[in-house]
Short mmCIF file of C-alpha atoms in Angstrom, two decimals:
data_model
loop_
_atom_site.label_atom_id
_atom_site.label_comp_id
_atom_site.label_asym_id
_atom_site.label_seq_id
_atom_site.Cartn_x
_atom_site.Cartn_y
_atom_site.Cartn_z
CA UNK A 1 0.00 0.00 0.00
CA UNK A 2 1.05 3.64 -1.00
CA UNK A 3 0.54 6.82 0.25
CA UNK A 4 0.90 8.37 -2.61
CA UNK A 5 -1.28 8.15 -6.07
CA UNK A 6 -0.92 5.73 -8.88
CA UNK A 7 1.68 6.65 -11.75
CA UNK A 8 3.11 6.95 -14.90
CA UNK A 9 3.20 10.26 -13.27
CA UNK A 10 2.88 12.47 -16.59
CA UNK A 11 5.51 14.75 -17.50
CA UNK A 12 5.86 18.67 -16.17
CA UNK A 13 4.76 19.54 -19.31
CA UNK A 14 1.66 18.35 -18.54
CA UNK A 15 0.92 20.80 -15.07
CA UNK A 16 2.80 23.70 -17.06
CA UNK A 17 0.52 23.03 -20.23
CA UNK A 18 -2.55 25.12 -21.84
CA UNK A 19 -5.13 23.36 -19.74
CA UNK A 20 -3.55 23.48 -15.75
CA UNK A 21 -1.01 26.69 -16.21
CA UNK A 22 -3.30 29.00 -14.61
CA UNK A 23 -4.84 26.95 -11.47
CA UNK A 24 -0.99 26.08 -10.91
CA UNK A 25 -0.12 30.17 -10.93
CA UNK A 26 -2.42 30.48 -8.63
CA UNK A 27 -1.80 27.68 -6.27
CA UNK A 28 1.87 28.15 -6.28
CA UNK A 29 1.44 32.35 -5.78
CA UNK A 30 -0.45 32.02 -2.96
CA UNK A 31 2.41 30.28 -1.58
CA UNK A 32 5.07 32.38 -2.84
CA UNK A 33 3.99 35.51 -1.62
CA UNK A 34 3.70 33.98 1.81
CA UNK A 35 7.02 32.80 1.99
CA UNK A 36 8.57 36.28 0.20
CA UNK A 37 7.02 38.25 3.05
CA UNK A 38 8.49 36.05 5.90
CA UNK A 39 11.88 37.80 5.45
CA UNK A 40 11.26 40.44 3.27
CA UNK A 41 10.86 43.14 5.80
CA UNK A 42 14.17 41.81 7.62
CA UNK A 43 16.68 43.62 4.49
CA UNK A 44 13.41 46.58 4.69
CA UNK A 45 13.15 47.41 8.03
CA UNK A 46 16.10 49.47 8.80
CA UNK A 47 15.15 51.60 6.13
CA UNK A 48 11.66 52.07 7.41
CA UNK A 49 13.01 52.69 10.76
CA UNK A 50 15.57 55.42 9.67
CA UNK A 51 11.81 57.01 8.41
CA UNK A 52 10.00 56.75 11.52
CA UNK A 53 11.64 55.24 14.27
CA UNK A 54 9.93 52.69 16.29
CA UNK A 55 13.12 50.51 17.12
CA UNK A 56 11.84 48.91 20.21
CA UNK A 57 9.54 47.31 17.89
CA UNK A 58 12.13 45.59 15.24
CA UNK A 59 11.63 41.97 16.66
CA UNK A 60 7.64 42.28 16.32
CA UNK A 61 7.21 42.54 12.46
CA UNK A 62 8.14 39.13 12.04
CA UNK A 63 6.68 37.72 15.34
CA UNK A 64 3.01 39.25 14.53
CA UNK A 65 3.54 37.88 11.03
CA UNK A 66 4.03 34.70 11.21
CA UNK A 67 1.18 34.47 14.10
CA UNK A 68 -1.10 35.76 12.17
CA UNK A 69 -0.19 33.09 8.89
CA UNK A 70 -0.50 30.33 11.58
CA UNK A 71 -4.16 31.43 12.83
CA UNK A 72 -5.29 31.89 9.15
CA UNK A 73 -3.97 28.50 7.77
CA UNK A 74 -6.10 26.78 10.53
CA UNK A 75 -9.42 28.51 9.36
CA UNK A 76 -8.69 27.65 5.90
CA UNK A 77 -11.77 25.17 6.30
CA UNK A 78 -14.25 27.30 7.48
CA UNK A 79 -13.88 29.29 4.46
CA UNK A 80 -13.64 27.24 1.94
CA UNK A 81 -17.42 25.80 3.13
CA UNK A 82 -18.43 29.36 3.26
CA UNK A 83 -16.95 30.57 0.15
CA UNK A 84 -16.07 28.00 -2.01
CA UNK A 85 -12.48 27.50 -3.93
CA UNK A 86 -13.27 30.52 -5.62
CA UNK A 87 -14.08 33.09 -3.22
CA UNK A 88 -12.02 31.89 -1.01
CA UNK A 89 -9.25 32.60 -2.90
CA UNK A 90 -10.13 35.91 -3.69
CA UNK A 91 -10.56 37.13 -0.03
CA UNK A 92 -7.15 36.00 0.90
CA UNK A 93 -5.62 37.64 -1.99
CA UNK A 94 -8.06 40.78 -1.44
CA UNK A 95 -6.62 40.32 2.55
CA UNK A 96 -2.75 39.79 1.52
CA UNK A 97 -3.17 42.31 -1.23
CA UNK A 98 -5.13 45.40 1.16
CA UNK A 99 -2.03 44.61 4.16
CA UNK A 100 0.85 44.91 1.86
CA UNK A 101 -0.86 48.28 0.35
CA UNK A 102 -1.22 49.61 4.09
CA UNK A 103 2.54 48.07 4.86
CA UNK A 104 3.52 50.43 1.89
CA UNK A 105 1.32 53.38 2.71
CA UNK A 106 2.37 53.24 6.80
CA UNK A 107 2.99 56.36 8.55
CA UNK A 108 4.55 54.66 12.00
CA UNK A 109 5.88 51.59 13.13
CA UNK A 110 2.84 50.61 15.11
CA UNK A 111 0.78 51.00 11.52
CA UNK A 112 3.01 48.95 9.84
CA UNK A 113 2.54 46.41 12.59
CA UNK A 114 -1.27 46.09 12.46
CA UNK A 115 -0.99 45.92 8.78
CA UNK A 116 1.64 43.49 8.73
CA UNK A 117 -1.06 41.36 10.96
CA UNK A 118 -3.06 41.84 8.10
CA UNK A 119 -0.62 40.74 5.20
CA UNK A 120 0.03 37.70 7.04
CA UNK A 121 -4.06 36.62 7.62
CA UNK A 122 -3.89 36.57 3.72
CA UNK A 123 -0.65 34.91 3.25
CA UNK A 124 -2.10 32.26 6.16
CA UNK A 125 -5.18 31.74 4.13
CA UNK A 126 -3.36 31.63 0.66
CA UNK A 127 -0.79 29.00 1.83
CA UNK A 128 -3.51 26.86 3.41
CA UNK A 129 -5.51 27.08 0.39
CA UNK A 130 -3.07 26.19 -1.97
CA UNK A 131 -2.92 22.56 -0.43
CA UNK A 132 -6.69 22.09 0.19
CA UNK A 133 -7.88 23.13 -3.19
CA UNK A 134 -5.57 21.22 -5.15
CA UNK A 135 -7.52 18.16 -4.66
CA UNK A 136 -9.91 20.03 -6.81
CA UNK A 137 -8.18 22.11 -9.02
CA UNK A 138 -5.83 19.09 -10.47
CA UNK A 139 -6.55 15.23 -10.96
CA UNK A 140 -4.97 13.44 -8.75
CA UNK A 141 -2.07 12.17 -11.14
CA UNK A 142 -0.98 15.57 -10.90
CA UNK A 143 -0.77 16.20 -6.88
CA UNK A 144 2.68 15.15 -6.56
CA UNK A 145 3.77 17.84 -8.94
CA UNK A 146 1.42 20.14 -7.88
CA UNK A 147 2.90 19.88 -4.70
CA UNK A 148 6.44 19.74 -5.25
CA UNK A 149 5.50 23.15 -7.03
CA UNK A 150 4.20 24.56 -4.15
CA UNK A 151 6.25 23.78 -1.35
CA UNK A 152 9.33 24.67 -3.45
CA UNK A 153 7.87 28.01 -3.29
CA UNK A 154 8.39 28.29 0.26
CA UNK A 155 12.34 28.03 -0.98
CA UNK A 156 12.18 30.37 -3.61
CA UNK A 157 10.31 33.11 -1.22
CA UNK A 158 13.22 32.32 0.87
CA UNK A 159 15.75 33.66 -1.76
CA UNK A 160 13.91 36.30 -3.04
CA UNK A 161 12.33 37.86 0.17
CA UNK A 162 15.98 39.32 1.26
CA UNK A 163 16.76 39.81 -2.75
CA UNK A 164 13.92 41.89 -3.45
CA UNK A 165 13.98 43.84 -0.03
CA UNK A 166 17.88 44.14 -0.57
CA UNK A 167 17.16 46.07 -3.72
CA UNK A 168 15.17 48.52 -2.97
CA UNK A 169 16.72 49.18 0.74
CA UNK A 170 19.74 49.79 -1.31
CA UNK A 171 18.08 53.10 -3.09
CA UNK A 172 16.61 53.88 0.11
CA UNK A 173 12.88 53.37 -0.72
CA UNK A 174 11.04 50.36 1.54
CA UNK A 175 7.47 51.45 0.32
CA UNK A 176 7.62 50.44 -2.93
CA UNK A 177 8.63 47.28 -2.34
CA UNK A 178 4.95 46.46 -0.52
CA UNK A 179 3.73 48.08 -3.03
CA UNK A 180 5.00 45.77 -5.62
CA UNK A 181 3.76 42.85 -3.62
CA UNK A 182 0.06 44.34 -3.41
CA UNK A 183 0.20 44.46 -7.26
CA UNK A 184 1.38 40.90 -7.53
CA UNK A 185 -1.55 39.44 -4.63
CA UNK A 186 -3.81 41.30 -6.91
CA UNK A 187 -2.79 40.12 -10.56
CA UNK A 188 -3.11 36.75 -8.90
CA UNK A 189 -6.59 37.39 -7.63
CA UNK A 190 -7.53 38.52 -10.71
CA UNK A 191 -7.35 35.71 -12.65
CA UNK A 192 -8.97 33.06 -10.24
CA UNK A 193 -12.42 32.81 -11.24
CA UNK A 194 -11.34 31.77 -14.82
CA UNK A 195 -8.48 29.14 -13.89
CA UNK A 196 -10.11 27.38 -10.85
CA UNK A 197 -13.13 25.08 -11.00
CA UNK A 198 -16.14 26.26 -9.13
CA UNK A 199 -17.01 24.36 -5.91
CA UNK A 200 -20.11 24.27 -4.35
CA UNK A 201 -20.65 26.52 -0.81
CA UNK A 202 -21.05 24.50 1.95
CA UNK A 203 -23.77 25.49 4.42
CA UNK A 204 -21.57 27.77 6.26
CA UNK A 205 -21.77 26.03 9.91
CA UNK A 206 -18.87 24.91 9.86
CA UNK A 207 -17.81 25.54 13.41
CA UNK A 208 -14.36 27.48 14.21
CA UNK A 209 -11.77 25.06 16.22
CA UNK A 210 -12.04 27.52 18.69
CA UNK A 211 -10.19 26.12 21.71
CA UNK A 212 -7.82 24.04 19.31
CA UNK A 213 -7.45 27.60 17.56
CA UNK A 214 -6.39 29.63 20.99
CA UNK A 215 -4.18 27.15 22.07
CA UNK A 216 -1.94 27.02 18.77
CA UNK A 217 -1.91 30.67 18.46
CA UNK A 218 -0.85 31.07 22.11
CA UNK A 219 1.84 28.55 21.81
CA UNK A 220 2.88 30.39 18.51
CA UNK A 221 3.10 33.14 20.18
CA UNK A 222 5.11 31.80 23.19
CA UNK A 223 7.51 30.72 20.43
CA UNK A 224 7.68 33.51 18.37
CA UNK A 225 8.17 35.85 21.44
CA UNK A 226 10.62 34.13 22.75
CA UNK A 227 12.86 34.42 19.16
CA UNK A 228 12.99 38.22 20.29
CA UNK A 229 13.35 38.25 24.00
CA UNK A 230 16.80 38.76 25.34
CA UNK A 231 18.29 35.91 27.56
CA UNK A 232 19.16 32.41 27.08
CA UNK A 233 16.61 30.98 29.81
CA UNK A 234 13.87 33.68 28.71
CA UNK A 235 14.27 32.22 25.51
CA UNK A 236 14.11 28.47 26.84
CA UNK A 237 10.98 29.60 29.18
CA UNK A 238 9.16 30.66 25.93
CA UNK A 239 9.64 27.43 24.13
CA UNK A 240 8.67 25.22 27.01
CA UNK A 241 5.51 27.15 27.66
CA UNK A 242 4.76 26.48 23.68
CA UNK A 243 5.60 23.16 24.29
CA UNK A 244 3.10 22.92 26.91
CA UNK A 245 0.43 24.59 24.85
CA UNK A 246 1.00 21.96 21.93
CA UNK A 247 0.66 19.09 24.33
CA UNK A 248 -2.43 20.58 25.30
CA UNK A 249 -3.74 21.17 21.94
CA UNK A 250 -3.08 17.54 21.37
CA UNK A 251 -4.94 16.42 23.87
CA UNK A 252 -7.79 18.88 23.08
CA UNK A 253 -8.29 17.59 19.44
CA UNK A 254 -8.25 13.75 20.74
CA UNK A 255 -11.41 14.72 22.49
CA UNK A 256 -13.52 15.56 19.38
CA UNK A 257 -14.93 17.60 17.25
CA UNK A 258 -14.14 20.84 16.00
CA UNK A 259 -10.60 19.95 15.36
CA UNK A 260 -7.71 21.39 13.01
CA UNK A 261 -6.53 18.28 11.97
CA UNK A 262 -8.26 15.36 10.60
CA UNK A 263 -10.00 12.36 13.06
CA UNK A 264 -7.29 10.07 10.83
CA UNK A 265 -4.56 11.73 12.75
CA UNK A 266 -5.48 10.83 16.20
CA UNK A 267 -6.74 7.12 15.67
CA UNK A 268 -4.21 4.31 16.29
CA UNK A 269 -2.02 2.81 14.13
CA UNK A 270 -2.38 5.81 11.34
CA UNK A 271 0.72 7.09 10.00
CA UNK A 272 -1.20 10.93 9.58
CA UNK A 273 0.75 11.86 12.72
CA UNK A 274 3.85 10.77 11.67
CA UNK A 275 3.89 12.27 8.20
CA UNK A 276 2.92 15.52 10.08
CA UNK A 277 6.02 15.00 12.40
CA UNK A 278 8.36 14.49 9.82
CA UNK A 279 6.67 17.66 7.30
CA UNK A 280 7.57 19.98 10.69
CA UNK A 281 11.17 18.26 11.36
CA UNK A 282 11.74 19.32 7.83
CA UNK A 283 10.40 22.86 7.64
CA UNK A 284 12.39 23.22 11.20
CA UNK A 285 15.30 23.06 9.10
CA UNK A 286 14.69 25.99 7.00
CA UNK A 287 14.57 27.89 10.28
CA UNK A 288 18.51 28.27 10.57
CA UNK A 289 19.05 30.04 7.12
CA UNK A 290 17.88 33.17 9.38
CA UNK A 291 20.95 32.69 11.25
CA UNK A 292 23.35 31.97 7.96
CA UNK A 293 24.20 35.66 6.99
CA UNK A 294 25.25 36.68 10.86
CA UNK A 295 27.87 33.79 10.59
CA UNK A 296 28.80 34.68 6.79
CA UNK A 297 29.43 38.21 7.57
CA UNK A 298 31.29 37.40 11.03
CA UNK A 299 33.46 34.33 10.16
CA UNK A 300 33.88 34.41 6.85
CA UNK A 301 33.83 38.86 5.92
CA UNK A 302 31.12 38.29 3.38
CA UNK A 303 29.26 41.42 2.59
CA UNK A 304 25.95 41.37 3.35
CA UNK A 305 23.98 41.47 0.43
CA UNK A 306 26.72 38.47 -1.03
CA UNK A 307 25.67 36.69 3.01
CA UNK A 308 22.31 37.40 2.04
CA UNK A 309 22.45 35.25 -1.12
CA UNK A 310 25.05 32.50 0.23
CA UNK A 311 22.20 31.71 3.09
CA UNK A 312 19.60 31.04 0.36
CA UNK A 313 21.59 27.83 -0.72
CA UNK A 314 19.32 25.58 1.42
CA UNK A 315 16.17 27.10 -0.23
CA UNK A 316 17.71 26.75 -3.42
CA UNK A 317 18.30 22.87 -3.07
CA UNK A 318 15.08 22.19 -2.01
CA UNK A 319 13.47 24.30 -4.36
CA UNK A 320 15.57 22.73 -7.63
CA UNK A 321 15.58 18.93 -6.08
CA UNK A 322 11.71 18.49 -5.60
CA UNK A 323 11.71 19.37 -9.79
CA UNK A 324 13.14 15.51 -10.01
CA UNK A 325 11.60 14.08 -6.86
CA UNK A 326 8.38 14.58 -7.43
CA UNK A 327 9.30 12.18 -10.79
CA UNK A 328 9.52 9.30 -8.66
CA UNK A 329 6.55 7.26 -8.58
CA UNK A 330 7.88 3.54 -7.07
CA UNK A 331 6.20 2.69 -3.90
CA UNK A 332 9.61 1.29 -1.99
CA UNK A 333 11.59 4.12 -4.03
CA UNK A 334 8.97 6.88 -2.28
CA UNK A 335 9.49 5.32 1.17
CA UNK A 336 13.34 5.81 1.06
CA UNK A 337 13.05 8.83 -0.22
CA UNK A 338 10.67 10.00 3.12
CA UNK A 339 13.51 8.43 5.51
CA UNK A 340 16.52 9.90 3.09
CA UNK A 341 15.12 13.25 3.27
CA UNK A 342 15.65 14.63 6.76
CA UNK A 343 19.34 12.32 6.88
CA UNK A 344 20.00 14.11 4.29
CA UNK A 345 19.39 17.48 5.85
CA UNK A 346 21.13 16.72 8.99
CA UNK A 347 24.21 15.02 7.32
CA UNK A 348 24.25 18.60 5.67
CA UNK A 349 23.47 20.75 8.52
CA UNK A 350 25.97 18.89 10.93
CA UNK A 351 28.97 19.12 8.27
CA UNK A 352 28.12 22.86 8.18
CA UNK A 353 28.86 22.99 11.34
CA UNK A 354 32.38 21.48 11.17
CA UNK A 355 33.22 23.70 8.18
CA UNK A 356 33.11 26.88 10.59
CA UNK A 357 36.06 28.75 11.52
CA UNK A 358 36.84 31.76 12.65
CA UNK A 359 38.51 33.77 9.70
CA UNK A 360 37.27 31.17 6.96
CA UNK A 361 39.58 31.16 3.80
CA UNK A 362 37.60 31.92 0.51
CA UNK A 363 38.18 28.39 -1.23
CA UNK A 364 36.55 26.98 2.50
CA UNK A 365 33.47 29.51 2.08
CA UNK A 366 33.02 27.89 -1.41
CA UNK A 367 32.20 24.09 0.16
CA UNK A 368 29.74 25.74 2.28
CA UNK A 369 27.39 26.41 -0.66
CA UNK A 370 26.93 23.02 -2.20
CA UNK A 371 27.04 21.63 1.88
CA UNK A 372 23.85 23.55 2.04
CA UNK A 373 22.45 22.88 -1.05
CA UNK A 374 23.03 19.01 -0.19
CA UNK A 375 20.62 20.03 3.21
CA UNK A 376 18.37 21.68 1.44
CA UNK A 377 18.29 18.70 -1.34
CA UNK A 378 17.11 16.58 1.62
CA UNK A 379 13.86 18.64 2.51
CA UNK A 380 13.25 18.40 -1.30
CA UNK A 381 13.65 14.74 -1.78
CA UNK A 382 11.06 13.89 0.69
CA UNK A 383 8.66 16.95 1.35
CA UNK A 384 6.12 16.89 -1.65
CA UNK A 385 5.71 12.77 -0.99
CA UNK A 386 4.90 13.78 2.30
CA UNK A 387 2.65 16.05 1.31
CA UNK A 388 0.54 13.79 -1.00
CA UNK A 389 0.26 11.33 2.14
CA UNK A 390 -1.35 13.65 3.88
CA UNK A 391 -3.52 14.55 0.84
CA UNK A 392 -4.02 10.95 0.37
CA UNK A 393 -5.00 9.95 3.82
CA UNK A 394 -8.54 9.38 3.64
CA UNK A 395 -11.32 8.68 0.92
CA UNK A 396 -13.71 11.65 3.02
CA UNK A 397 -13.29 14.75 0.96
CA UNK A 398 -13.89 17.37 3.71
CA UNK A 399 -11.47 15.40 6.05
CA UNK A 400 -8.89 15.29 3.22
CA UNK A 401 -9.35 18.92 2.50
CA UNK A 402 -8.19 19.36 6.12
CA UNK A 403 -5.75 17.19 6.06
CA UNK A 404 -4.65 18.86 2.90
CA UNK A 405 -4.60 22.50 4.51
CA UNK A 406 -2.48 21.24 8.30
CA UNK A 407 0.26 21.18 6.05
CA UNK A 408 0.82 24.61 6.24
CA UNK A 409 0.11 25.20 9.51
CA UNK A 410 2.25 22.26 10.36
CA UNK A 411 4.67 24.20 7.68
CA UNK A 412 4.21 27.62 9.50
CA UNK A 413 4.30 26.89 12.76
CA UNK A 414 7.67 24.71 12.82
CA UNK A 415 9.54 27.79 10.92
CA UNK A 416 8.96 29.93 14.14
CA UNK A 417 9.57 27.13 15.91
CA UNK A 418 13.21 27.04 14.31
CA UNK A 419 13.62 30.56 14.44
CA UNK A 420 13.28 30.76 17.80
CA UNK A 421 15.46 27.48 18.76
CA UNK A 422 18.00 28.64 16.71
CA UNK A 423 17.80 31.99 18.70
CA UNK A 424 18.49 30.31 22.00
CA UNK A 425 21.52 27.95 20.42
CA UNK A 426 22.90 31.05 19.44
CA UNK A 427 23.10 32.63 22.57
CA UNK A 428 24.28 29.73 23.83
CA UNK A 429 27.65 30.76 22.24
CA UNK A 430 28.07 34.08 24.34
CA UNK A 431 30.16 36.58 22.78
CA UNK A 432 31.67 33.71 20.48
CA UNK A 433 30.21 33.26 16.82
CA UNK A 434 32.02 30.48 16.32
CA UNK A 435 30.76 28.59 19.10
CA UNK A 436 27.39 30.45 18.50
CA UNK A 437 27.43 29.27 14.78
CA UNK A 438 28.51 25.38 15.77
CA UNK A 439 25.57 25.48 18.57
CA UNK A 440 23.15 26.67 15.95
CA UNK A 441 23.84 24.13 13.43
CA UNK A 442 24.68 20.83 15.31
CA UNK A 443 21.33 21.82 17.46
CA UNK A 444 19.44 22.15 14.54
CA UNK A 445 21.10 18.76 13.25
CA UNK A 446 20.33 16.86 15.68
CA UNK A 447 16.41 17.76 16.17
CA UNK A 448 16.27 17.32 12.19
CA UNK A 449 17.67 13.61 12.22
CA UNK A 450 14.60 12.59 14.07
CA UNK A 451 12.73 13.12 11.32
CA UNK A 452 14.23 10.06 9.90
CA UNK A 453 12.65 7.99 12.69
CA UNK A 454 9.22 9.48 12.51
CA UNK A 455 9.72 8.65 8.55
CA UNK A 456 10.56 5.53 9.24
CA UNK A 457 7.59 4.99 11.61
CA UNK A 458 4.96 6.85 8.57
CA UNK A 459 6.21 3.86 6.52
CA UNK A 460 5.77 1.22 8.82
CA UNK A 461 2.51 2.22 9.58
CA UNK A 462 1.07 2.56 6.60
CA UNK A 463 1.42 -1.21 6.19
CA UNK A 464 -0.54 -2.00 8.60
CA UNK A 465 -3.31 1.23 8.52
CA UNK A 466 -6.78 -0.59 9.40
CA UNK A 467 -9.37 -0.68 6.16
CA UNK A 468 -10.81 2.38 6.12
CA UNK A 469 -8.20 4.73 7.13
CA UNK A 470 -6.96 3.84 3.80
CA UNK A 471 -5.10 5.94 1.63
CA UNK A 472 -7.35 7.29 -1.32
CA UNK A 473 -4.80 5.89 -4.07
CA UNK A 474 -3.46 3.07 -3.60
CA UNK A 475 0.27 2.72 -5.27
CA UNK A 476 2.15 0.79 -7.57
#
């Protein structure tokens, strides 16, 4: 049995051709302009403070942000009954679109935090979207590419967020550079009702998670605050109260209905849970290229823009490897590939960390790029088969549009997750980036080579997954 659907997977060609280009512009920009924003206001922000001050509040742009994405990706099923693929897609690019024209427009830092609250509801919503409606908008031959598609936008947004804010904080000018992204949400938005299939409204009672909602948000914000506090153990405090609050969510949405994720997840002996471990080990990963410029510039004397760029090489690999993973179609081939993945990006991550030296050589700084790459290869090899377990997890087509859209969150919340991890192993190195760098990336190593265990549990599982939590597809 295979968690993943039935091939002769048909060629890109195929997903890029006359008949699916535009639903997969769609999908994958919803995505993308999620991911851009994440650290696109990190190369804008001094800029924007030099305008109007507000300092104190650096931290917060990218704390409210990614708060915000989480709470929208986990109401992505409420809307979709009320509003169907198609307007649901056009209120979160209407939302993304109307926060990055008020980012742009902001007179003061506390503006441009509200409205960066705003830009990431839509991004939220967009990202969830993307991997709930693509049950719809594609036949299911199709959902492995689709997939790899989208989730290698989260590594292109990772490369061009700093590019594009880079670019225009070098002439000075921040605003436009919202402004730019408003136009994009909206070119997107308008082209949705004529690329994706109509779906009927639901009857709109649909009840809100609301417990399972408060508790996630709280521990994302436990998380996300403690990436900005100052102080080692504040920063340890902060994860271990989100820690908490995700135990507790757990044990909230084993109760019963309303729930985030589908029943599948919770029952015994279905490998839901473990996919969803092993999708957040991954995306955990991603987490430390935050941290990559600060060691470029201080170990190595790379200027920052040239940091900026070197740090993207993780994002890069992923992006450029799921083009040939999501090719592979072989049930026992797709099960190594799951278990390869996150060894992959911990072999990388860990090697990383012995290439660091204080005062790096050039012709040293030139194996770090392909050594990240190689990480970043391993969240491509096994991320969109992941995905398209999840996807594929049950024949119920409003439980597999949830399971479908707790991949983002799952995605979402385990980046500020990282972020803030990585924060504390940093610290951890006092006034010594070379200890700071080595505690960063060995950390981050190790937590990432679990993933190959909760792979390795997904597949076992799914051997023995009672009748009908069957996969939809079964594989080849």
């Amino acid at each position: 049995m295979s968690l993943t659907p039935p091939s002769a997977t048909p060629a890109w060609r195929e997903l890029l051709g006359r008949e699916h280009l535009g639903a997969a512009i769609v999908l994958a920009g919803g995505v993308l302009v999620g991911a851009i924003n994440i650290y696109l206001t990190a190369s804008l922000l001094p800029t924007a403070v030099a305008d109007f001050g507000g300092a104190s509040f650096y931290a917060w742009n990218m704390t409210i942000y990614l708060v915000a994405m989480v709470i929208a990706t986990m109401l992505t099923g409420r809307l979709l009954s009320r509003q169907g693929n198609v307007g649901a897609y056009l209120l979160g690019f209407a939302t993304f679109s109307a926060g990055s024209l008020a980012c742009a427009l902001s007179p003061a830092m506390a503006v441009l935090l509200v409205s960066r609250g705003v830009q990431g509801l839509g991004a939220g919503l967009l990202s969830g979207l993307g991997f709930a409606v693509i049950r719809a908008a594609l036949p299911a031959r199709l959902w492995t590419r689709g997939t790899a598609l989208m989730s290698a936008m989260y590594g292109v947004g990772n490369f061009a967020g700093p590019a594009l804010g880079g670019l225009f904080a070098q002439f000075g000018s921040w605003r436009p550079a919202f402004a730019v992204m408003a136009v994009i949400g909206a070119g997107c938005g308008a082209i949705v009702p004529r690329v994706l299939p109509p779906s009927e409204r639901g009857d709109g009672r649909v009840p809100i998670p609301a417990g399972s909602l408060l508790l996630v948000t709280a521990a994302a914000g436990a998380v996300s605050v403690a990436g900005v506090v100052a102080g080692t153990l504040a920063k340890a405090a902060g994860i271990a109260l989100a820690l908490l609050l995700m135990a507790g969510f757990v044990v909230h949405e084993r109760r019963g209905e309303p729930r985030v994720f589908p029943r599948t997840t919770y029952q015994r002996g279905s490998s839901l849970k473990w996919v969803y471990l092993t999708l957040g080990l991954l995306a955990f990963g991603v987490a430390v290229e935050s941290f990559l410029p600060l060691f470029g510039q201080r170990l190595a004397g790379l200027p920052p823009l040239i940091a900026g760029f070197f740090a993207a090489a993780i994002s890069l690999g992923w992006s450029l490897t799921q083009i040939g993973s999501s090719s592979v179609t072989g049930h026992r081939a797709v099960r190594r590939l799951r278990v390869l993945g996150p060894v992959l990006l911990a072999a990388g991550l860990l090697l990383q960390g012995l290439l660091q030296h204080a005062d790096t050589p050039s012709w040293l700084v030139l194996v770090w790029v392909p050594v990240l790459f190689v990480a970043g290869a391993g969240i491509g090899l096994a991320y969109p088969h992941l995905s398209v377990a999840a996807m594929s997890s049950t024949r119920d087509p409003e439980e597999g549009g949830r399971a479908a859209a707790a991949i983002a969150t799952v995605t979402s919340l385990s980046i500020a997750f990282g972020t803030a991890v990585g924060g504390v192993l940093v610290n951890l190195g006092g006034a010594s980036i070379l200890d700071s760098a080595r505690y960063a990336l060995f950390g981050t190593a190790v937590i990432c080579a679990t993933g190959a265990l909760t792979a390795y549990a997904a597949n076992r599982t799914s051997l023995t997954e009672p009748a009908d939590q069957a996969p939809l597809h079964q594989g080849s």
